[in-house]
PDB file of C-alpha atoms in Angstrom:
ATOM      1  CA  MET P 975      23.606 -46.431 -20.839  1.00  0.00           C
ATOM      2  CA  ALA P 976      27.120 -44.815 -20.517  1.00  0.00           C
ATOM      3  CA  ASP P 977      27.852 -40.979 -21.337  1.00  0.00           C
ATOM      4  CA  ARG P 978      29.220 -40.553 -24.489  1.00  0.00           C
ATOM      5  CA  PHE P 979      29.391 -37.062 -24.357  1.00  0.00           C
ATOM      6  CA  ASP P 980      30.062 -34.144 -21.176  1.00  0.00           C
ATOM      7  CA  ILE P 981      26.866 -32.418 -22.837  1.00  0.00           C
ATOM      8  CA  SER P 982      24.626 -32.777 -25.504  1.00  0.00           C
ATOM      9  CA  VAL P 983      22.394 -29.708 -27.289  1.00  0.00           C
ATOM     10  CA  VAL P 984      18.474 -30.431 -27.730  1.00  0.00           C
ATOM     11  CA  VAL P 985      17.497 -28.271 -30.356  1.00  0.00           C
ATOM     12  CA  PRO P 986      13.270 -28.897 -30.765  1.00  0.00           C
ATOM     13  CA  THR P 987      11.866 -27.358 -33.976  1.00  0.00           C
ATOM     14  CA  TYR P 988       8.781 -26.684 -36.205  1.00  0.00           C
ATOM     15  CA  ASP P 989       8.735 -24.914 -39.335  1.00  0.00           C
ATOM     16  CA  ARG P 990      11.322 -22.629 -38.810  1.00  0.00           C
ATOM     17  CA  ARG P 991      14.037 -23.816 -41.197  1.00  0.00           C
ATOM     18  CA  ASP P 992      16.373 -20.295 -41.651  1.00  0.00           C
ATOM     19  CA  GLN P 993      16.470 -20.159 -37.624  1.00  0.00           C
ATOM     20  CA  LEU P 994      16.681 -23.529 -37.456  1.00  0.00           C
ATOM     21  CA  GLU P 995      20.079 -23.250 -39.516  1.00  0.00           C
ATOM     22  CA  ARG P 996      21.049 -20.158 -37.933  1.00  0.00           C
ATOM     23  CA  CYS P 997      20.521 -21.561 -34.853  1.00  0.00           C
ATOM     24  CA  LEU P 998      23.505 -24.352 -35.935  1.00  0.00           C
ATOM     25  CA  ARG P 999      25.656 -22.870 -37.007  1.00  0.00           C
ATOM     26  CA  ALA P1000      26.541 -20.066 -34.131  1.00  0.00           C
ATOM     27  CA  LEU P1001      26.296 -23.796 -31.878  1.00  0.00           C
ATOM     28  CA  ARG P1002      29.341 -24.931 -34.711  1.00  0.00           C
ATOM     29  CA  ARG P1003      31.607 -21.360 -33.595  1.00  0.00           C
ATOM     30  CA  GLN P1004      31.712 -22.539 -29.424  1.00  0.00           C
ATOM     31  CA  ASP P1005      34.544 -22.436 -27.322  1.00  0.00           C
ATOM     32  CA  PHE P1006      34.195 -25.914 -27.107  1.00  0.00           C
ATOM     33  CA  ASP P1007      35.407 -28.273 -27.634  1.00  0.00           C
ATOM     34  CA  ARG P1008      34.134 -30.220 -30.548  1.00  0.00           C
ATOM     35  CA  THR P1009      34.307 -33.885 -29.109  1.00  0.00           C
ATOM     36  CA  ARG P1010      32.614 -33.641 -26.577  1.00  0.00           C
ATOM     37  CA  TYR P1011      29.524 -32.411 -27.101  1.00  0.00           C
ATOM     38  CA  GLU P1012      26.853 -33.280 -29.479  1.00  0.00           C
ATOM     39  CA  VAL P1013      23.593 -31.578 -31.439  1.00  0.00           C
ATOM     40  CA  VAL P1014      19.867 -32.917 -31.477  1.00  0.00           C
ATOM     41  CA  VAL P1015      17.026 -31.643 -33.816  1.00  0.00           C
ATOM     42  CA  THR P1016      13.223 -33.028 -33.156  1.00  0.00           C
ATOM     43  CA  ASP P1017      11.554 -31.804 -36.042  1.00  0.00           C
ATOM     44  CA  ASP P1018       8.300 -31.986 -35.386  1.00  0.00           C
ATOM     45  CA  GLY P1019       6.740 -32.491 -38.654  1.00  0.00           C
ATOM     46  CA  SER P1020       8.287 -29.653 -40.277  1.00  0.00           C
ATOM     47  CA  THR P1021       6.545 -28.917 -44.065  1.00  0.00           C
ATOM     48  CA  ASP P1022       9.022 -25.614 -45.427  1.00  0.00           C
ATOM     49  CA  GLY P1023      12.316 -27.692 -46.544  1.00  0.00           C
ATOM     50  CA  THR P1024      14.366 -28.375 -43.004  1.00  0.00           C
ATOM     51  CA  ALA P1025      14.926 -32.003 -43.750  1.00  0.00           C
ATOM     52  CA  GLU P1026      16.408 -30.808 -47.031  1.00  0.00           C
ATOM     53  CA  MET P1027      18.439 -27.874 -44.886  1.00  0.00           C
ATOM     54  CA  MET P1028      19.428 -30.864 -42.144  1.00  0.00           C
ATOM     55  CA  ARG P1029      20.547 -32.718 -45.197  1.00  0.00           C
ATOM     56  CA  ALA P1030      23.223 -30.292 -46.361  1.00  0.00           C
ATOM     57  CA  PHE P1031      24.279 -29.496 -43.401  1.00  0.00           C
ATOM     58  CA  PRO P1032      27.798 -30.139 -42.016  1.00  0.00           C
ATOM     59  CA  ARG P1033      28.022 -33.847 -40.349  1.00  0.00           C
ATOM     60  CA  GLU P1034      31.775 -33.203 -38.637  1.00  0.00           C
ATOM     61  CA  ALA P1035      32.414 -32.591 -35.033  1.00  0.00           C
ATOM     62  CA  PRO P1036      30.034 -31.057 -33.175  1.00  0.00           C
ATOM     63  CA  SER P1037      28.179 -34.481 -33.824  1.00  0.00           C
ATOM     64  CA  LEU P1038      25.046 -33.707 -35.438  1.00  0.00           C
ATOM     65  CA  GLY P1039      21.542 -35.917 -35.336  1.00  0.00           C
ATOM     66  CA  TYR P1040      17.889 -35.127 -36.999  1.00  0.00           C
ATOM     67  CA  ILE P1041      15.573 -36.992 -35.847  1.00  0.00           C
ATOM     68  CA  ALA P1042      11.926 -36.113 -37.945  1.00  0.00           C
ATOM     69  CA  HIS P1043       8.753 -37.290 -36.905  1.00  0.00           C
ATOM     70  CA  ALA P1044       5.257 -37.148 -37.419  1.00  0.00           C
ATOM     71  CA  ASN P1045       3.445 -33.894 -34.894  1.00  0.00           C
ATOM     72  CA  VAL P1046       3.345 -34.853 -31.878  1.00  0.00           C
ATOM     73  CA  GLY P1047       3.720 -31.569 -29.713  1.00  0.00           C
ATOM     74  CA  ARG P1048       6.301 -29.441 -28.080  1.00  0.00           C
ATOM     75  CA  ALA P1049       5.786 -31.999 -24.896  1.00  0.00           C
ATOM     76  CA  ALA P1050       6.542 -35.009 -26.797  1.00  0.00           C
ATOM     77  CA  ASN P1051       9.191 -33.737 -29.350  1.00  0.00           C
ATOM     78  CA  ARG P1052      11.471 -31.800 -26.411  1.00  0.00           C
ATOM     79  CA  ASN P1053      11.352 -35.904 -25.013  1.00  0.00           C
ATOM     80  CA  VAL P1054      12.554 -37.967 -28.420  1.00  0.00           C
ATOM     81  CA  GLY P1055      15.725 -35.626 -27.902  1.00  0.00           C
ATOM     82  CA  ILE P1056      16.062 -35.641 -23.703  1.00  0.00           C
ATOM     83  CA  ARG P1057      15.938 -39.692 -24.837  1.00  0.00           C
ATOM     84  CA  ALA P1058      18.410 -39.763 -28.021  1.00  0.00           C
ATOM     85  CA  ALA P1059      20.693 -37.737 -26.190  1.00  0.00           C
ATOM     86  CA  THR P1060      23.835 -39.690 -24.426  1.00  0.00           C
ATOM     87  CA  GLY P1061      25.924 -36.503 -23.237  1.00  0.00           C
ATOM     88  CA  LYS P1062      25.952 -35.849 -18.904  1.00  0.00           C
ATOM     89  CA  LEU P1063      24.134 -32.726 -19.603  1.00  0.00           C
ATOM     90  CA  VAL P1064      21.316 -32.000 -21.862  1.00  0.00           C
ATOM     91  CA  LEU P1065      21.499 -28.147 -23.069  1.00  0.00           C
ATOM     92  CA  PHE P1066      18.135 -27.227 -24.564  1.00  0.00           C
ATOM     93  CA  LEU P1067      18.277 -24.417 -26.738  1.00  0.00           C
ATOM     94  CA  ASP P1068      14.926 -23.020 -28.522  1.00  0.00           C
ATOM     95  CA  ASP P1069      15.582 -22.671 -32.722  1.00  0.00           C
ATOM     96  CA  ASP P1070      15.203 -19.534 -32.905  1.00  0.00           C
ATOM     97  CA  VAL P1071      18.312 -18.739 -29.829  1.00  0.00           C
ATOM     98  CA  VAL P1072      21.739 -17.626 -31.390  1.00  0.00           C
ATOM     99  CA  ALA P1073      23.995 -18.709 -28.739  1.00  0.00           C
ATOM    100  CA  ASP P1074      26.914 -16.595 -27.708  1.00  0.00           C
ATOM    101  CA  PRO P1075      30.255 -18.392 -28.528  1.00  0.00           C
ATOM    102  CA  GLY P1076      30.740 -18.892 -24.926  1.00  0.00           C
ATOM    103  CA  LEU P1077      27.424 -20.517 -24.554  1.00  0.00           C
ATOM    104  CA  ILE P1078      28.133 -24.687 -23.612  1.00  0.00           C
ATOM    105  CA  ALA P1079      31.892 -23.354 -21.400  1.00  0.00           C
ATOM    106  CA  ALA P1080      29.730 -21.825 -19.275  1.00  0.00           C
ATOM    107  CA  HIS P1081      26.961 -24.087 -18.993  1.00  0.00           C
ATOM    108  CA  HIS P1082      29.815 -26.650 -18.136  1.00  0.00           C
ATOM    109  CA  ARG P1083      31.396 -25.065 -16.101  1.00  0.00           C
ATOM    110  CA  ALA P1084      28.586 -23.877 -14.171  1.00  0.00           C
ATOM    111  CA  HIS P1085      27.936 -27.844 -13.740  1.00  0.00           C
ATOM    112  CA  ALA P1086      31.136 -28.058 -12.695  1.00  0.00           C
ATOM    113  CA  GLU P1087      31.247 -25.915  -9.892  1.00  0.00           C
ATOM    114  CA  ALA P1088      28.534 -25.913  -8.790  1.00  0.00           C
ATOM    115  CA  GLY P1089      27.168 -25.897  -5.130  1.00  0.00           C
ATOM    116  CA  TYR P1090      24.647 -27.635  -5.857  1.00  0.00           C
ATOM    117  CA  PRO P1091      24.485 -31.118  -7.659  1.00  0.00           C
ATOM    118  CA  ALA P1092      20.437 -30.683  -9.178  1.00  0.00           C
ATOM    119  CA  ALA P1093      20.575 -27.555 -10.107  1.00  0.00           C
ATOM    120  CA  ALA P1094      18.836 -26.422 -13.501  1.00  0.00           C
ATOM    121  CA  LEU P1095      20.609 -23.694 -15.021  1.00  0.00           C
ATOM    122  CA  LEU P1096      18.739 -21.003 -17.058  1.00  0.00           C
ATOM    123  CA  GLY P1097      20.852 -18.959 -19.675  1.00  0.00           C
ATOM    124  CA  TYR P1098      20.373 -15.393 -20.523  1.00  0.00           C
ATOM    125  CA  SER P1099      18.605 -15.107 -23.740  1.00  0.00           C
ATOM    126  CA  PRO P1100      17.340 -10.832 -23.962  1.00  0.00           C
ATOM    127  CA  LEU P1101      15.544 -10.571 -27.251  1.00  0.00           C
ATOM    128  CA  ALA P1102      17.599  -9.399 -30.104  1.00  0.00           C
ATOM    129  CA  GLY P1103      16.934  -5.539 -30.735  1.00  0.00           C
ATOM    130  CA  ASP P1104      14.917  -3.045 -28.609  1.00  0.00           C
ATOM    131  CA  GLY P1105      11.629  -3.195 -29.962  1.00  0.00           C
ATOM    132  CA  GLY P1106      11.830   0.300 -31.681  1.00  0.00           C
ATOM    133  CA  ALA P1107       8.684   1.126 -33.052  1.00  0.00           C
ATOM    134  CA  ASP P1108       6.784  -2.105 -32.312  1.00  0.00           C
ATOM    135  CA  PRO P1109       4.930  -1.679 -29.668  1.00  0.00           C
ATOM    136  CA  VAL P1110       3.902  -5.698 -29.772  1.00  0.00           C
ATOM    137  CA  MET P1111       7.622  -6.278 -29.286  1.00  0.00           C
ATOM    138  CA  ARG P1112       8.200  -4.283 -26.972  1.00  0.00           C
ATOM    139  CA  TYR P1113       5.496  -5.391 -24.958  1.00  0.00           C
ATOM    140  CA  HIS P1114       7.689  -8.580 -25.476  1.00  0.00           C
ATOM    141  CA  ARG P1115      11.172  -7.819 -24.464  1.00  0.00           C
ATOM    142  CA  ALA P1116       9.783  -5.849 -21.402  1.00  0.00           C
ATOM    143  CA  PHE P1117       8.510  -9.534 -19.795  1.00  0.00           C
ATOM    144  CA  TRP P1118      11.884 -10.988 -20.966  1.00  0.00           C
ATOM    145  CA  GLU P1119      13.358  -8.824 -18.638  1.00  0.00           C
ATOM    146  CA  ARG P1120      11.230  -9.377 -15.782  1.00  0.00           C
ATOM    147  CA  VAL P1121      11.647 -12.869 -15.919  1.00  0.00           C
ATOM    148  CA  TYR P1122      15.879 -12.468 -15.207  1.00  0.00           C
ATOM    149  CA  ARG P1123      15.428  -9.508 -13.044  1.00  0.00           C
ATOM    150  CA  ARG P1124      13.126 -12.602 -11.222  1.00  0.00           C
ATOM    151  CA  ALA P1125      15.189 -15.151 -11.635  1.00  0.00           C
ATOM    152  CA  ALA P1126      17.887 -13.182 -10.117  1.00  0.00           C
ATOM    153  CA  ALA P1127      16.894 -12.679  -7.215  1.00  0.00           C
ATOM    154  CA  PRO P1128      17.477 -14.680  -4.718  1.00  0.00           C
ATOM    155  CA  GLU P1129      14.522 -16.196  -3.615  1.00  0.00           C
ATOM    156  CA  PRO P1130      12.544 -15.522  -6.495  1.00  0.00           C
ATOM    157  CA  SER P1131       8.403 -16.497  -6.621  1.00  0.00           C
ATOM    158  CA  ARG P1132       7.248 -19.404  -8.892  1.00  0.00           C
ATOM    159  CA  PRO P1133      10.615 -21.127  -9.602  1.00  0.00           C
ATOM    160  CA  TRP P1134       9.130 -23.959 -11.505  1.00  0.00           C
ATOM    161  CA  GLY P1135       8.056 -21.521 -13.570  1.00  0.00           C
ATOM    162  CA  LEU P1136      11.217 -20.226 -14.413  1.00  0.00           C
ATOM    163  CA  PHE P1137      12.318 -24.178 -16.003  1.00  0.00           C
ATOM    164  CA  ILE P1138      12.299 -22.619 -19.037  1.00  0.00           C
ATOM    165  CA  THR P1139      14.088 -24.345 -21.819  1.00  0.00           C
ATOM    166  CA  ASN P1140      15.163 -21.696 -24.633  1.00  0.00           C
ATOM    167  CA  ASN P1141      18.258 -21.824 -22.610  1.00  0.00           C
ATOM    168  CA  LEU P1142      18.102 -24.414 -20.148  1.00  0.00           C
ATOM    169  CA  SER P1143      20.944 -26.676 -18.783  1.00  0.00           C
ATOM    170  CA  LEU P1144      20.938 -30.027 -16.579  1.00  0.00           C
ATOM    171  CA  ARG P1145      21.830 -33.609 -15.832  1.00  0.00           C
ATOM    172  CA  ARG P1146      20.371 -36.022 -18.298  1.00  0.00           C
ATOM    173  CA  ASP P1147      19.639 -38.673 -15.420  1.00  0.00           C
ATOM    174  CA  LEU P1148      17.327 -36.143 -13.797  1.00  0.00           C
ATOM    175  CA  LEU P1149      14.875 -35.951 -16.897  1.00  0.00           C
ATOM    176  CA  LEU P1150      14.908 -39.011 -16.447  1.00  0.00           C
ATOM    177  CA  GLU P1151      14.229 -40.031 -13.135  1.00  0.00           C
ATOM    178  CA  ALA P1152      11.179 -36.384 -13.039  1.00  0.00           C
ATOM    179  CA  GLY P1153       9.753 -39.223 -16.299  1.00  0.00           C
ATOM    180  CA  LEU P1154      10.587 -36.230 -18.640  1.00  0.00           C
ATOM    181  CA  PHE P1155       7.605 -33.508 -20.273  1.00  0.00           C
ATOM    182  CA  ASP P1156       4.744 -34.238 -20.010  1.00  0.00           C
ATOM    183  CA  GLU P1157       2.966 -35.012 -22.766  1.00  0.00           C
ATOM    184  CA  ASP P1158      -0.956 -34.054 -22.685  1.00  0.00           C
ATOM    185  CA  PHE P1159       0.783 -30.607 -23.245  1.00  0.00           C
ATOM    186  CA  LYS P1160      -0.157 -30.316 -27.182  1.00  0.00           C
ATOM    187  CA  GLN P1161      -0.045 -26.730 -27.354  1.00  0.00           C
ATOM    188  CA  TYR P1162       2.352 -23.492 -26.593  1.00  0.00           C
ATOM    189  CA  SER P1163       3.345 -22.901 -22.731  1.00  0.00           C
ATOM    190  CA  TYR P1164       3.741 -24.799 -19.915  1.00  0.00           C
ATOM    191  CA  GLU P1165       5.085 -28.110 -19.950  1.00  0.00           C
ATOM    192  CA  ASP P1166       8.221 -26.332 -18.639  1.00  0.00           C
ATOM    193  CA  SER P1167       6.279 -25.135 -16.029  1.00  0.00           C
ATOM    194  CA  GLU P1168       5.582 -28.293 -14.696  1.00  0.00           C
ATOM    195  CA  LEU P1169       8.679 -30.522 -15.749  1.00  0.00           C
ATOM    196  CA  GLY P1170      10.605 -27.655 -13.355  1.00  0.00           C
ATOM    197  CA  TYR P1171       7.237 -27.932 -10.260  1.00  0.00           C
ATOM    198  CA  ARG P1172       7.939 -32.239 -10.194  1.00  0.00           C
ATOM    199  CA  LEU P1173      11.543 -31.111 -10.609  1.00  0.00           C
ATOM    200  CA  MET P1174      11.582 -29.465  -7.708  1.00  0.00           C
ATOM    201  CA  GLN P1175       9.390 -31.452  -5.540  1.00  0.00           C
ATOM    202  CA  ARG P1176      12.527 -33.988  -5.741  1.00  0.00           C
ATOM    203  CA  GLY P1177      15.215 -32.000  -4.892  1.00  0.00           C
ATOM    204  CA  VAL P1178      16.092 -29.939  -8.426  1.00  0.00           C
ATOM    205  CA  VAL P1179      16.763 -25.695  -7.772  1.00  0.00           C
ATOM    206  CA  VAL P1180      17.540 -23.333 -10.305  1.00  0.00           C
ATOM    207  CA  ARG P1181      19.894 -21.025 -10.399  1.00  0.00           C
ATOM    208  CA  PHE P1182      20.369 -18.177 -13.215  1.00  0.00           C
ATOM    209  CA  LEU P1183      22.974 -18.326 -15.282  1.00  0.00           C
ATOM    210  CA  PRO P1184      23.627 -14.951 -17.308  1.00  0.00           C
ATOM    211  CA  GLU P1185      26.993 -14.953 -18.383  1.00  0.00           C
ATOM    212  CA  ALA P1186      25.297 -18.397 -20.523  1.00  0.00           C
ATOM    213  CA  ARG P1187      24.808 -15.834 -22.696  1.00  0.00           C
ATOM    214  CA  ALA P1188      22.249 -15.988 -26.383  1.00  0.00           C
ATOM    215  CA  VAL P1189      20.446 -14.030 -28.788  1.00  0.00           C
ATOM    216  CA  HIS P1190      16.479 -14.705 -28.830  1.00  0.00           C
ATOM    217  CA  HIS P1191      15.631 -13.318 -32.177  1.00  0.00           C
ATOM    218  CA  LEU P1192      11.538 -13.208 -31.177  1.00  0.00           C
ATOM    219  CA  ARG P1193       9.657 -12.532 -34.020  1.00  0.00           C
ATOM    220  CA  LEU P1194       5.159 -11.711 -33.376  1.00  0.00           C
ATOM    221  CA  ASP P1195       3.076  -9.953 -33.960  1.00  0.00           C
ATOM    222  CA  LEU P1196      -0.331  -9.274 -32.093  1.00  0.00           C
ATOM    223  CA  ALA P1197      -2.636 -11.857 -33.847  1.00  0.00           C
ATOM    224  CA  GLY P1198       0.276 -14.367 -32.971  1.00  0.00           C
ATOM    225  CA  SER P1199       1.119 -12.696 -29.263  1.00  0.00           C
ATOM    226  CA  CYS P1200      -3.037 -13.495 -29.145  1.00  0.00           C
ATOM    227  CA  ARG P1201      -2.264 -17.065 -29.957  1.00  0.00           C
ATOM    228  CA  GLN P1202      -0.037 -17.805 -28.238  1.00  0.00           C
ATOM    229  CA  ALA P1203      -2.092 -15.459 -24.890  1.00  0.00           C
ATOM    230  CA  TYR P1204      -5.379 -18.573 -26.307  1.00  0.00           C
ATOM    231  CA  HIS P1205      -3.009 -21.508 -25.849  1.00  0.00           C
ATOM    232  CA  ALA P1206      -0.938 -20.349 -22.949  1.00  0.00           C
ATOM    233  CA  GLY P1207      -4.580 -19.750 -21.132  1.00  0.00           C
ATOM    234  CA  ARG P1208      -5.008 -24.062 -22.051  1.00  0.00           C
ATOM    235  CA  SER P1209      -2.584 -25.050 -21.080  1.00  0.00           C
ATOM    236  CA  ALA P1210      -2.531 -23.620 -17.528  1.00  0.00           C
ATOM    237  CA  VAL P1211      -5.786 -25.463 -16.827  1.00  0.00           C
ATOM    238  CA  VAL P1212      -3.855 -28.163 -18.332  1.00  0.00           C
ATOM    239  CA  PHE P1213      -1.469 -27.263 -15.228  1.00  0.00           C
ATOM    240  CA  TRP P1214      -4.383 -27.209 -12.888  1.00  0.00           C
ATOM    241  CA  ARG P1215      -5.852 -30.092 -13.247  1.00  0.00           C
ATOM    242  CA  LYS P1216      -2.273 -32.285 -12.505  1.00  0.00           C
ATOM    243  CA  HIS P1217      -1.426 -29.817  -9.482  1.00  0.00           C
ATOM    244  CA  PRO P1218      -4.396 -28.354  -8.048  1.00  0.00           C
ATOM    245  CA  GLU P1219      -2.923 -26.541  -5.244  1.00  0.00           C
ATOM    246  CA  LEU P1220      -1.251 -24.410  -7.842  1.00  0.00           C
ATOM    247  CA  TRP P1221      -4.515 -22.789  -9.367  1.00  0.00           C
ATOM    248  CA  SER P1222      -4.744 -19.300  -7.322  1.00  0.00           C
ATOM    249  CA  GLU P1223      -0.917 -18.484  -8.918  1.00  0.00           C
ATOM    250  CA  LEU P1224      -1.577 -19.672 -12.530  1.00  0.00           C
ATOM    251  CA  SER P1225      -5.048 -17.562 -12.485  1.00  0.00           C
ATOM    252  CA  LEU P1226      -3.333 -14.305 -11.529  1.00  0.00           C
ATOM    253  CA  ARG P1227       0.452 -15.489 -13.365  1.00  0.00           C
ATOM    254  CA  SER P1228      -1.142 -13.248 -16.668  1.00  0.00           C
ATOM    255  CA  ALA P1229      -2.642 -10.555 -15.387  1.00  0.00           C
ATOM    256  CA  ARG P1230       0.227  -9.473 -12.993  1.00  0.00           C
ATOM    257  CA  ARG P1231       3.270  -6.909 -14.108  1.00  0.00           C
ATOM    258  CA  TYR P1232       5.166  -7.322 -11.156  1.00  0.00           C
ATOM    259  CA  ASP P1233       6.364 -10.212  -9.219  1.00  0.00           C
ATOM    260  CA  GLY P1234       5.601  -9.376  -5.143  1.00  0.00           C
ATOM    261  CA  PRO P1235       2.434  -9.770  -3.137  1.00  0.00           C
ATOM    262  CA  GLY P1236       0.117  -7.857  -2.117  1.00  0.00           C
ATOM    263  CA  ARG P1237      -3.266  -6.487  -4.368  1.00  0.00           C
ATOM    264  CA  LEU P1238      -3.603  -6.236  -7.929  1.00  0.00           C
ATOM    265  CA  PRO P1239      -3.243  -2.064  -8.492  1.00  0.00           C
ATOM    266  CA  ARG P1240      -6.778  -0.352  -8.716  1.00  0.00           C
ATOM    267  CA  TRP P1241      -5.837   0.049 -13.303  1.00  0.00           C
ATOM    268  CA  TRP P1242      -6.096  -3.873 -13.369  1.00  0.00           C
ATOM    269  CA  HIS P1243      -9.845  -3.852 -11.725  1.00  0.00           C
ATOM    270  CA  VAL P1244     -10.828  -1.760 -14.397  1.00  0.00           C
ATOM    271  CA  ALA P1245      -8.482  -3.847 -16.486  1.00  0.00           C
ATOM    272  CA  LYS P1246     -10.837  -7.111 -15.635  1.00  0.00           C
ATOM    273  CA  HIS P1247     -13.329  -5.973 -16.379  1.00  0.00           C
ATOM    274  CA  LEU P1248     -12.892  -4.082 -20.275  1.00  0.00           C
ATOM    275  CA  ALA P1249     -11.046  -7.454 -20.610  1.00  0.00           C
ATOM    276  CA  TYR P1250     -14.478  -8.671 -21.436  1.00  0.00           C
ATOM    277  CA  ASN P1251     -16.330  -6.304 -23.266  1.00  0.00           C
ATOM    278  CA  ASP P1252     -15.809  -7.533 -26.858  1.00  0.00           C
ATOM    279  CA  PRO P1253     -15.892  -4.671 -29.675  1.00  0.00           C
ATOM    280  CA  MET P1254     -14.053  -3.019 -26.955  1.00  0.00           C
ATOM    281  CA  ILE P1255     -11.562  -5.893 -27.928  1.00  0.00           C
ATOM    282  CA  ARG P1256     -11.254  -5.633 -31.164  1.00  0.00           C
ATOM    283  CA  ARG P1257     -10.745  -1.708 -30.725  1.00  0.00           C
ATOM    284  CA  LEU P1258      -8.264  -1.231 -28.262  1.00  0.00           C
ATOM    285  CA  ALA P1259      -6.714  -4.507 -30.376  1.00  0.00           C
ATOM    286  CA  SER P1260      -6.485  -2.656 -33.512  1.00  0.00           C
ATOM    287  CA  LEU P1261      -5.126   0.058 -32.098  1.00  0.00           C
ATOM    288  CA  ALA P1262      -2.738  -1.708 -29.454  1.00  0.00           C
ATOM    289  CA  GLY P1263      -0.839  -3.403 -32.505  1.00  0.00           C
ATOM    290  CA  SER P1264      -0.271  -0.375 -34.333  1.00  0.00           C
ATOM    291  CA  PRO P1265       2.652   1.332 -34.769  1.00  0.00           C
ATOM    292  CA  ALA P1266       1.227   4.104 -36.080  1.00  0.00           C
ATOM    293  CA  ALA P1267      -0.683   4.647 -33.470  1.00  0.00           C
ATOM    294  CA  ARG P1268       2.195   5.968 -31.229  1.00  0.00           C
ATOM    295  CA  PHE P1269       0.745   5.898 -27.991  1.00  0.00           C
ATOM    296  CA  PRO P1270       2.575   6.239 -24.757  1.00  0.00           C
ATOM    297  CA  GLN P1271       3.724   3.266 -23.955  1.00  0.00           C
ATOM    298  CA  ALA P1272       2.136   3.068 -20.312  1.00  0.00           C
ATOM    299  CA  VAL P1273      -0.918   3.420 -22.636  1.00  0.00           C
ATOM    300  CA  SER P1274       0.441   0.483 -25.368  1.00  0.00           C
ATOM    301  CA  ARG P1275       1.172  -1.811 -22.163  1.00  0.00           C
ATOM    302  CA  LEU P1276      -2.272  -1.542 -20.590  1.00  0.00           C
ATOM    303  CA  ALA P1277      -4.042  -1.818 -23.744  1.00  0.00           C
ATOM    304  CA  LEU P1278      -1.721  -4.921 -24.739  1.00  0.00           C
ATOM    305  CA  ASP P1279      -2.251  -6.929 -21.504  1.00  0.00           C
ATOM    306  CA  ILE P1280      -6.402  -6.541 -21.111  1.00  0.00           C
ATOM    307  CA  VAL P1281      -5.672  -8.047 -24.995  1.00  0.00           C
ATOM    308  CA  LEU P1282      -3.255 -11.025 -23.889  1.00  0.00           C
ATOM    309  CA  TRP P1283      -5.044 -11.859 -20.882  1.00  0.00           C
ATOM    310  CA  HIS P1284      -9.493 -11.903 -23.323  1.00  0.00           C
ATOM    311  CA  ARG P1285      -7.050 -14.432 -24.724  1.00  0.00           C
ATOM    312  CA  THR P1286      -5.757 -15.671 -22.233  1.00  0.00           C
ATOM    313  CA  VAL P1287      -8.608 -16.305 -20.563  1.00  0.00           C
ATOM    314  CA  ALA P1288     -10.948 -17.878 -23.604  1.00  0.00           C
ATOM    315  CA  GLY P1289      -8.634 -20.351 -23.700  1.00  0.00           C
ATOM    316  CA  MET P1290      -9.193 -20.985 -20.291  1.00  0.00           C
ATOM    317  CA  ASN P1291     -12.528 -21.333 -20.233  1.00  0.00           C
ATOM    318  CA  ASP P1292     -13.098 -23.469 -23.938  1.00  0.00           C
ATOM    319  CA  GLU P1293     -10.349 -25.919 -22.307  1.00  0.00           C
ATOM    320  CA  LEU P1294     -12.379 -26.061 -18.844  1.00  0.00           C
ATOM    321  CA  GLN P1295     -15.871 -26.508 -21.121  1.00  0.00           C
ATOM    322  CA  GLN P1296     -14.182 -29.529 -22.777  1.00  0.00           C
ATOM    323  CA  GLY P1297     -12.755 -30.840 -20.398  1.00  0.00           C
ATOM    324  CA  ALA P1298     -16.437 -30.813 -18.118  1.00  0.00           C
ATOM    325  CA  GLY P1299     -17.565 -32.125 -22.134  1.00  0.00           C
ATOM    326  CA  GLY P1300     -19.614 -29.051 -22.920  1.00  0.00           C
TER     327      GLY P1300
END
């Protein structure tokens, strides 16, 4: 199929109408020729009025496509967008990410100039605000800043884990040749990393592109963070079954708050034992997520580490038992 556009911006969505509208309006304000890119929205069964908003949204350039379908899961929803895309490059953008005006131009320019013909370029999408008094949002903001520091390193650890599709571009033919996202991943997490791992086995490299900037309007409370951690644990096991050689890295990934080699710090061994004490977890959860608790930030961060690791392990255990027929 001939390329109709230079870039296809693929935006998967599910029940986030207002965030999606804000994302799309930013994509209409780009410093890039509107006739050279398209936007493809794939809707994974939204019931919040997303379809009505999309029908009313302006359709003049850039070209805007909208594909709504029954709920099929995160990986399959992204694949719908890739198959519908007609650009030489695919730029993945999450629906809660608001692009700076130069985002598309930065991705396009870097691919044209890069010395890596098979490169996936990860843009910089810091969280909006500073987290304020909310310990949960401070925790997530600090997590994402560590991710971007790792991405900026000359030889980052676990490079496949930097294939993060909230703001990432690569050639469409590389995605098609690799077989797209694995649709066994139905829930949150690891569908990106698993495709990134397969792409890297085919010679694709991930490079950090800080000038491709956007703002990530993430909103998570403690309950939502715990749900994500649980689903990440289940997805980690799905990943392990496909790539058992990576289990040692997957099983510690959520436990680490640092990126270098070596032994886990002493505090972590204490934290791991606490993570299996359910009454303690309930007490920690009630305190760690409360702005009124006024913990020192280091204490709040440690408490959230323990609570979220507890949910990750619960997800791992449930997925392992289900796979064993338990």
